[in-house]
Amino acid sequence: MQALVKYEMGDGYLELRDVPEPEAGEGQVKIEVHAAGICGSDLHIWHGDIGIPLRLPVVLGHEFSGVITAVGHGVQGPEVQGLEIGHRVTAENSHTVCGECEYCMTGDYNLCEGRLATGYAYDGAFAPYCVVPAERVHVLPDTVDFLTGALSDPSACAYRAVCEKAGVHAGDTVLILGVGPMGLFNTQYAKACGGRIILAGTSADVERLEIGKGLGADFTVDVTQPGAVDEIKHFVGRSGIDVVLECSGAPDAARLGLELIKKRGRFVPVGIHGRPFEIDLDVILYKEITVRGMFSHKYEAWEKAIALFAQGLIQAKPLITDILPLSEWEKGFRRFAQRKAIKVIFEPQRR
Ligand SMILES: [Zn+2]
Ligand SMILES: [Zn+2]
């Protein structure tokens, strides 16, 4: 089968290759991939500047959905694990974890030191078929189509940031910085929690800010325009900004968030910056700001994300701008890198 393989570290070294079709081993299921999205971290892998362990050569792709076509030995039937051939599913990208470290023992397997992920260290979903551990698989309700189901991963990330880490409550004023897929998912979750949402982007984000409005942002702003900060302050009024979700990965945005957040506010870094930069730690001290980190996700966030897709409270489709066959992988990667696309989906079953 044709699969998109990263075969050497460094910038590039990514190509479509003929690889053997995988078989479901002990405790695994084989999935026919119907939709697989490009994640920001796939761009980092493409350019060779990723901080997550890789084992090369590897088939990329970790945000996907499809149909189970085979179950390996030891996978429990529908009455136990709920998995059988024909089920429409998606899967978490945590592939193997050690099961013995402090984090695994306390249920935080996303933080396991020995964590190896699908699409990074194990062959992923930019291929017609992939295999994953059955315990990482989540069944999609009939009302969640493949395109939406493929974005369970970024949606689960946003659930964690907004609901578990920031703890957005009804009436909170929430500033979301950045209008990529994470900013747009965070907007929807913060709205679903009852927040009043300010969505901030740059002059390159005019269309995306419009999409954000459609997804629940109460006020959108281009921070590169003169007077933008005053406009935000005017909209916020006396109550102040309770929560900042930094989804842009831009140092100026992080600094703006710390400047605007109210005393005792909650600040969650969501976007990856990729390099150190200067912030004024005293601001956190004087304002008694709570900063909460967030990495990857776990079982509960996935179940919540999928249930919210099914209820229609969170939408993925407005974020999907490009649907391509795998043969056009390079076009998809380039459009995503150049920010012409918000979310690119490959359909590996398509020729
Ligand atoms: Zn991802
Ligand atoms: Zn562990």
GROMACS .gro file of C-alpha atoms and ligand atoms in nm:
model
  353
    1MET     CA    1   0.000   0.000   0.000
    2GLN     CA    2   0.107   0.362  -0.054
    3ALA     CA    3   0.192   0.545   0.268
    4LEU     CA    4   0.349   0.879   0.356
    5VAL     CA    5   0.681   0.795   0.523
    6LYS     CA    6   0.929   1.011   0.715
    7TYR     CA    7   1.251   0.819   0.657
    8GLU     CA    8   1.531   1.035   0.798
    9MET     CA    9   1.562   1.317   1.053
   10GLY     CA   10   1.617   1.670   0.930
   11ASP     CA   11   1.427   1.899   0.696
   12GLY     CA   12   1.228   1.703   0.438
   13TYR     CA   13   1.288   1.329   0.393
   14LEU     CA   14   0.916   1.267   0.353
   15GLU     CA   15   0.775   1.068   0.059
   16LEU     CA   16   0.501   0.831  -0.057
   17ARG     CA   17   0.634   0.478  -0.040
   18ASP     CA   18   0.510   0.128  -0.099
   19VAL     CA   19   0.497  -0.044   0.239
   20PRO     CA   20   0.344  -0.375   0.345
   21GLU     CA   21  -0.015  -0.362   0.470
   22PRO     CA   22  -0.004  -0.397   0.852
   23GLU     CA   23  -0.165  -0.687   1.038
   24ALA     CA   24  -0.343  -0.658   1.374
   25GLY     CA   25  -0.121  -0.810   1.642
   26GLU     CA   26  -0.205  -0.909   1.998
   27GLY     CA   27  -0.446  -0.657   2.150
   28GLN     CA   28  -0.460  -0.448   1.833
   29VAL     CA   29  -0.719  -0.359   1.576
   30LYS     CA   30  -0.663  -0.288   1.208
   31ILE     CA   31  -0.838   0.021   1.076
   32GLU     CA   32  -0.920   0.110   0.717
   33VAL     CA   33  -0.843   0.483   0.721
   34HIS     CA   34  -1.119   0.701   0.573
   35ALA     CA   35  -0.999   1.046   0.684
   36ALA     CA   36  -0.670   1.170   0.833
   37GLY     CA   37  -0.587   1.531   0.919
   38ILE     CA   38  -0.255   1.714   0.908
   39CYS     CA   39  -0.161   1.837   1.256
   40GLY     CA   40   0.076   2.124   1.332
   41SER     CA   41   0.318   1.869   1.475
   42ASP     CA   42   0.327   1.689   1.136
   43LEU     CA   43   0.474   2.010   0.993
   44HIS     CA   44   0.737   2.005   1.268
   45ILE     CA   45   0.818   1.642   1.181
   46TRP     CA   46   0.840   1.736   0.811
   47HIS     CA   47   1.095   2.004   0.899
   48GLY     CA   48   1.271   1.786   1.156
   49ASP     CA   49   1.219   2.015   1.458
   50ILE     CA   50   0.990   1.805   1.674
   51GLY     CA   51   1.032   1.743   2.049
   52ILE     CA   52   0.831   1.417   2.055
   53PRO     CA   53   1.020   1.085   2.012
   54LEU     CA   54   1.026   0.946   1.656
   55ARG     CA   55   1.139   0.605   1.529
   56LEU     CA   56   1.227   0.616   1.161
   57PRO     CA   57   1.122   0.524   0.905
   58VAL     CA   58   0.762   0.581   1.015
   59VAL     CA   59   0.427   0.644   0.848
   60LEU     CA   60   0.296   0.980   0.972
   61GLY     CA   61  -0.066   1.066   1.061
   62HIS     CA   62  -0.226   1.057   1.405
   63GLU     CA   63  -0.559   1.241   1.365
   64PHE     CA   64  -0.787   1.001   1.183
   65SER     CA   65  -1.105   0.797   1.157
   66GLY     CA   66  -1.199   0.478   0.978
   67VAL     CA   67  -1.351   0.131   0.999
   68ILE     CA   68  -1.221  -0.171   1.188
   69THR     CA   69  -1.138  -0.445   0.936
   70ALA     CA   70  -0.962  -0.694   1.168
   71VAL     CA   71  -0.918  -0.752   1.540
   72GLY     CA   72  -0.608  -0.916   1.683
   73HIS     CA   73  -0.592  -1.194   1.939
   74GLY     CA   74  -0.700  -1.083   2.287
   75VAL     CA   75  -0.923  -0.796   2.177
   76GLN     CA   76  -1.248  -0.825   2.366
   77GLY     CA   77  -1.580  -0.830   2.184
   78PRO     CA   78  -1.857  -0.573   2.197
   79GLU     CA   79  -1.977  -0.680   2.543
   80VAL     CA   80  -1.638  -0.591   2.699
   81GLN     CA   81  -1.437  -0.341   2.496
   82GLY     CA   82  -1.712  -0.267   2.246
   83LEU     CA   83  -1.499  -0.330   1.939
   84GLU     CA   84  -1.574  -0.546   1.637
   85ILE     CA   85  -1.518  -0.557   1.263
   86GLY     CA   86  -1.723  -0.291   1.084
   87HIS     CA   87  -1.723  -0.041   1.369
   88ARG     CA   88  -1.657   0.320   1.273
   89VAL     CA   89  -1.382   0.447   1.502
   90THR     CA   90  -1.108   0.694   1.583
   91ALA     CA   91  -0.806   0.642   1.809
   92GLU     CA   92  -0.587   0.826   2.058
   93ASN     CA   93  -0.227   0.866   1.948
   94SER     CA   94  -0.069   0.739   2.272
   95HIS     CA   95   0.038   0.397   2.142
   96THR     CA   96   0.253   0.240   2.412
   97VAL     CA   97   0.315   0.369   2.763
   98CYS     CA   98   0.528   0.204   3.031
   99GLY     CA   99   0.243   0.135   3.273
  100GLU     CA  100   0.481   0.158   3.570
  101CYS     CA  101   0.591   0.520   3.613
  102GLU     CA  102   0.435   0.765   3.859
  103TYR     CA  103   0.229   0.922   3.579
  104CYS     CA  104   0.096   0.594   3.443
  105MET     CA  105   0.017   0.476   3.798
  106THR     CA  106  -0.189   0.790   3.861
  107GLY     CA  107  -0.371   0.769   3.527
  108ASP     CA  108  -0.179   1.047   3.351
  109TYR     CA  109  -0.043   0.825   3.075
  110ASN     CA  110  -0.015   1.127   2.845
  111LEU     CA  111   0.283   1.229   3.063
  112CYS     CA  112   0.454   0.886   3.068
  113GLU     CA  113   0.831   0.918   3.012
  114GLY     CA  114   0.822   0.609   2.792
  115ARG     CA  115   0.521   0.718   2.586
  116LEU     CA  116   0.552   0.636   2.215
  117ALA     CA  117   0.286   0.760   1.977
  118THR     CA  118   0.110   0.649   1.661
  119GLY     CA  119   0.232   0.856   1.367
  120TYR     CA  120   0.559   0.935   1.548
  121ALA     CA  121   0.711   0.609   1.670
  122TYR     CA  122   0.455   0.363   1.528
  123ASP     CA  123   0.316   0.371   1.176
  124GLY     CA  124   0.024   0.610   1.151
  125ALA     CA  125  -0.275   0.693   0.938
  126PHE     CA  126  -0.140   0.862   0.624
  127ALA     CA  127  -0.197   0.523   0.463
  128PRO     CA  128  -0.497   0.312   0.360
  129TYR     CA  129  -0.461   0.098   0.676
  130CYS     CA  130  -0.308   0.130   1.021
  131VAL     CA  131  -0.306  -0.075   1.341
  132VAL     CA  132  -0.346   0.064   1.692
  133PRO     CA  133  -0.393  -0.080   2.043
  134ALA     CA  134  -0.760  -0.161   2.104
  135GLU     CA  135  -0.753   0.025   2.437
  136ARG     CA  136  -0.689   0.355   2.254
  137VAL     CA  137  -0.983   0.315   2.016
  138HIS     CA  138  -1.308   0.511   2.051
  139VAL     CA  139  -1.626   0.419   1.863
  140LEU     CA  140  -1.791   0.701   1.666
  141PRO     CA  141  -2.168   0.746   1.706
  142ASP     CA  142  -2.365   0.724   1.377
  143THR     CA  143  -2.416   1.101   1.380
  144VAL     CA  144  -2.040   1.171   1.373
  145ASP     CA  145  -1.910   1.136   1.016
  146PHE     CA  146  -1.553   1.040   0.923
  147LEU     CA  147  -1.438   1.397   0.855
  148THR     CA  148  -1.557   1.514   1.196
  149GLY     CA  149  -1.436   1.200   1.373
  150ALA     CA  150  -1.086   1.250   1.231
  151LEU     CA  151  -1.059   1.572   1.432
  152SER     CA  152  -1.139   1.411   1.767
  153ASP     CA  153  -0.773   1.457   1.863
  154PRO     CA  154  -0.753   1.840   1.840
  155SER     CA  155  -1.104   1.861   1.980
  156ALA     CA  156  -1.002   1.653   2.283
  157CYS     CA  157  -0.701   1.885   2.328
  158ALA     CA  158  -0.934   2.184   2.338
  159TYR     CA  159  -1.163   2.007   2.585
  160ARG     CA  160  -0.867   1.960   2.818
  161ALA     CA  161  -0.748   2.319   2.783
  162VAL     CA  162  -1.087   2.483   2.832
  163CYS     CA  163  -1.278   2.247   3.059
  164GLU     CA  164  -1.007   2.070   3.261
  165LYS     CA  165  -0.724   2.325   3.282
  166ALA     CA  166  -0.879   2.672   3.249
  167GLY     CA  167  -1.209   2.562   3.406
  168VAL     CA  168  -1.421   2.809   3.209
  169HIS     CA  169  -1.755   2.879   3.381
  170ALA     CA  170  -2.071   3.059   3.273
  171GLY     CA  171  -2.009   3.431   3.280
  172ASP     CA  172  -1.630   3.412   3.246
  173THR     CA  173  -1.475   3.650   2.997
  174VAL     CA  174  -1.229   3.450   2.785
  175LEU     CA  175  -0.957   3.585   2.559
  176ILE     CA  176  -0.846   3.339   2.290
  177LEU     CA  177  -0.527   3.432   2.109
  178GLY     CA  178  -0.474   3.270   1.769
  179VAL     CA  179  -0.723   3.155   1.507
  180GLY     CA  180  -0.581   2.823   1.389
  181PRO     CA  181  -0.760   2.492   1.449
  182MET     CA  182  -0.683   2.511   1.823
  183GLY     CA  183  -0.812   2.868   1.854
  184LEU     CA  184  -1.132   2.775   1.673
  185PHE     CA  185  -1.191   2.459   1.879
  186ASN     CA  186  -1.112   2.648   2.201
  187THR     CA  187  -1.363   2.915   2.099
  188GLN     CA  188  -1.637   2.655   2.068
  189TYR     CA  189  -1.558   2.486   2.399
  190ALA     CA  190  -1.535   2.814   2.588
  191LYS     CA  191  -1.870   2.915   2.438
  192ALA     CA  192  -2.025   2.578   2.527
  193CYS     CA  193  -1.912   2.637   2.887
  194GLY     CA  194  -2.093   2.971   2.895
  195GLY     CA  195  -1.799   3.204   2.842
  196ARG     CA  196  -1.803   3.544   2.676
  197ILE     CA  197  -1.544   3.507   2.402
  198ILE     CA  198  -1.295   3.752   2.256
  199LEU     CA  199  -1.110   3.593   1.964
  200ALA     CA  200  -0.790   3.770   1.858
  201GLY     CA  201  -0.591   3.721   1.539
  202THR     CA  202  -0.374   3.922   1.301
  203SER     CA  203  -0.435   4.087   0.963
  204ALA     CA  204  -0.371   3.747   0.801
  205ASP     CA  205  -0.669   3.602   0.989
  206VAL     CA  206  -0.958   3.813   0.860
  207GLU     CA  207  -1.146   3.515   0.710
  208ARG     CA  208  -1.068   3.293   1.007
  209LEU     CA  209  -1.201   3.554   1.249
  210GLU     CA  210  -1.529   3.547   1.053
  211ILE     CA  211  -1.542   3.169   1.093
  212GLY     CA  212  -1.475   3.221   1.464
  213LYS     CA  213  -1.773   3.453   1.486
  214GLY     CA  214  -1.990   3.182   1.334
  215LEU     CA  215  -1.857   2.937   1.595
  216GLY     CA  216  -1.944   3.152   1.895
  217ALA     CA  217  -1.691   3.433   1.936
  218ASP     CA  218  -1.872   3.737   2.080
  219PHE     CA  219  -1.604   3.982   1.973
  220THR     CA  220  -1.327   3.937   1.716
  221VAL     CA  221  -1.026   4.161   1.679
  222ASP     CA  222  -0.720   4.202   1.457
  223VAL     CA  223  -0.449   4.293   1.708
  224THR     CA  224  -0.226   4.443   1.439
  225GLN     CA  225  -0.474   4.729   1.387
  226PRO     CA  226  -0.411   5.055   1.578
  227GLY     CA  227  -0.638   5.086   1.880
  228ALA     CA  228  -0.703   4.709   1.896
  229VAL     CA  229  -0.603   4.676   2.262
  230ASP     CA  230  -0.834   4.965   2.360
  231GLU     CA  231  -1.115   4.798   2.168
  232ILE     CA  232  -1.061   4.478   2.365
  233LYS     CA  233  -1.058   4.670   2.694
  234HIS     CA  234  -1.374   4.855   2.596
  235PHE     CA  235  -1.553   4.530   2.510
  236VAL     CA  236  -1.437   4.360   2.831
  237GLY     CA  237  -1.549   4.644   3.055
  238ARG     CA  238  -1.496   4.644   3.431
  239SER     CA  239  -1.525   4.270   3.487
  240GLY     CA  240  -1.186   4.198   3.327
  241ILE     CA  241  -1.055   3.891   3.147
  242ASP     CA  242  -1.087   3.579   3.362
  243VAL     CA  243  -0.920   3.332   3.125
  244VAL     CA  244  -0.656   3.356   2.853
  245LEU     CA  245  -0.605   3.064   2.613
  246GLU     CA  246  -0.284   3.124   2.420
  247CYS     CA  247  -0.336   2.925   2.099
  248SER     CA  248  -0.109   3.116   1.860
  249GLY     CA  249   0.242   3.013   1.958
  250ALA     CA  250   0.352   3.377   1.906
  251PRO     CA  251   0.556   3.548   2.181
  252ASP     CA  252   0.375   3.883   2.134
  253ALA     CA  253   0.041   3.712   2.183
  254ALA     CA  254   0.156   3.547   2.507
  255ARG     CA  255   0.281   3.884   2.638
  256LEU     CA  256  -0.044   4.055   2.537
  257GLY     CA  257  -0.242   3.788   2.721
  258LEU     CA  258  -0.044   3.844   3.041
  259GLU     CA  259  -0.089   4.219   3.005
  260LEU     CA  260  -0.467   4.198   2.961
  261ILE     CA  261  -0.559   3.918   3.202
  262LYS     CA  262  -0.718   4.028   3.531
  263LYS     CA  263  -0.579   3.961   3.876
  264ARG     CA  264  -0.633   3.596   3.980
  265GLY     CA  265  -0.691   3.509   3.611
  266ARG     CA  266  -0.620   3.166   3.463
  267PHE     CA  267  -0.370   3.142   3.177
  268VAL     CA  268  -0.333   2.825   2.968
  269PRO     CA  269  -0.059   2.795   2.703
  270VAL     CA  270  -0.205   2.580   2.424
  271GLY     CA  271   0.003   2.672   2.116
  272ILE     CA  272   0.358   2.538   2.087
  273HIS     CA  273   0.613   2.819   2.058
  274GLY     CA  274   0.906   2.597   1.966
  275ARG     CA  275   1.168   2.824   2.126
  276PRO     CA  276   1.222   3.021   2.450
  277PHE     CA  277   1.127   3.389   2.468
  278GLU     CA  278   1.103   3.667   2.726
  279ILE     CA  279   0.804   3.723   2.951
  280ASP     CA  280   0.777   3.925   3.272
  281LEU     CA  281   0.732   3.669   3.551
  282ASP     CA  282   0.659   3.953   3.795
  283VAL     CA  283   0.325   4.005   3.623
  284ILE     CA  284   0.226   3.653   3.726
  285LEU     CA  285   0.340   3.730   4.082
  286TYR     CA  286   0.170   4.069   4.119
  287LYS     CA  287  -0.155   3.958   3.960
  288GLU     CA  288  -0.160   3.613   4.128
  289ILE     CA  289  -0.218   3.453   3.789
  290THR     CA  290  -0.259   3.077   3.767
  291VAL     CA  291  -0.069   2.927   3.472
  292ARG     CA  292  -0.164   2.570   3.385
  293GLY     CA  293   0.022   2.352   3.136
  294MET     CA  294  -0.153   2.110   2.905
  295PHE     CA  295  -0.006   1.828   2.696
  296SER     CA  296  -0.196   1.581   2.480
  297HIS     CA  297  -0.506   1.413   2.622
  298LYS     CA  298  -0.655   1.105   2.781
  299TYR     CA  299  -0.951   0.872   2.757
  300GLU     CA  300  -1.207   1.095   2.925
  301ALA     CA  301  -1.136   1.399   2.707
  302TRP     CA  302  -1.183   1.180   2.397
  303GLU     CA  303  -1.517   1.046   2.511
  304LYS     CA  304  -1.634   1.399   2.594
  305ALA     CA  305  -1.509   1.539   2.262
  306ILE     CA  306  -1.686   1.268   2.063
  307ALA     CA  307  -2.010   1.308   2.261
  308LEU     CA  308  -2.003   1.684   2.199
  309PHE     CA  309  -1.953   1.624   1.825
  310ALA     CA  310  -2.256   1.393   1.835
  311GLN     CA  311  -2.464   1.659   2.010
  312GLY     CA  312  -2.355   1.919   1.755
  313LEU     CA  313  -2.226   2.150   2.030
  314ILE     CA  314  -1.875   2.132   1.883
  315GLN     CA  315  -1.824   2.136   1.506
  316ALA     CA  316  -1.523   2.025   1.305
  317LYS     CA  317  -1.642   2.077   0.948
  318PRO     CA  318  -1.618   2.460   0.941
  319LEU     CA  319  -1.244   2.412   1.005
  320ILE     CA  320  -1.190   2.172   0.714
  321THR     CA  321  -1.083   2.369   0.409
  322ASP     CA  322  -0.907   2.100   0.203
  323ILE     CA  323  -0.992   1.734   0.134
  324LEU     CA  324  -0.728   1.559  -0.077
  325PRO     CA  325  -0.615   1.213  -0.186
  326LEU     CA  326  -0.288   1.105  -0.026
  327SER     CA  327  -0.113   1.143  -0.363
  328GLU     CA  328  -0.148   1.520  -0.317
  329TRP     CA  329   0.018   1.517   0.025
  330GLU     CA  330   0.273   1.782  -0.066
  331LYS     CA  331   0.007   2.029  -0.178
  332GLY     CA  332  -0.177   1.970   0.150
  333PHE     CA  333   0.133   2.017   0.363
  334ARG     CA  334   0.228   2.336   0.176
  335ARG     CA  335  -0.118   2.491   0.195
  336PHE     CA  336  -0.130   2.416   0.568
  337ALA     CA  337   0.221   2.554   0.626
  338GLN     CA  338   0.138   2.872   0.431
  339ARG     CA  339  -0.182   2.912   0.636
  340LYS     CA  340  -0.394   2.895   0.319
  341ALA     CA  341  -0.571   2.595   0.468
  342ILE     CA  342  -0.708   2.572   0.822
  343LYS     CA  343  -0.742   2.196   0.837
  344VAL     CA  344  -0.635   1.957   0.561
  345ILE     CA  345  -0.784   1.608   0.546
  346PHE     CA  346  -0.644   1.321   0.341
  347GLU     CA  347  -0.871   1.042   0.222
  348PRO     CA  348  -0.627   0.752   0.176
  349GLN     CA  349  -0.896   0.527   0.025
  350ARG     CA  350  -0.925   0.770  -0.267
  351ARG     CA  351  -0.701   0.736  -0.571
  352ZN      ZN  352  -0.199   1.634   1.651
  353ZN      ZN  353   0.466   0.545   3.224
   0.00000   0.00000   0.00000
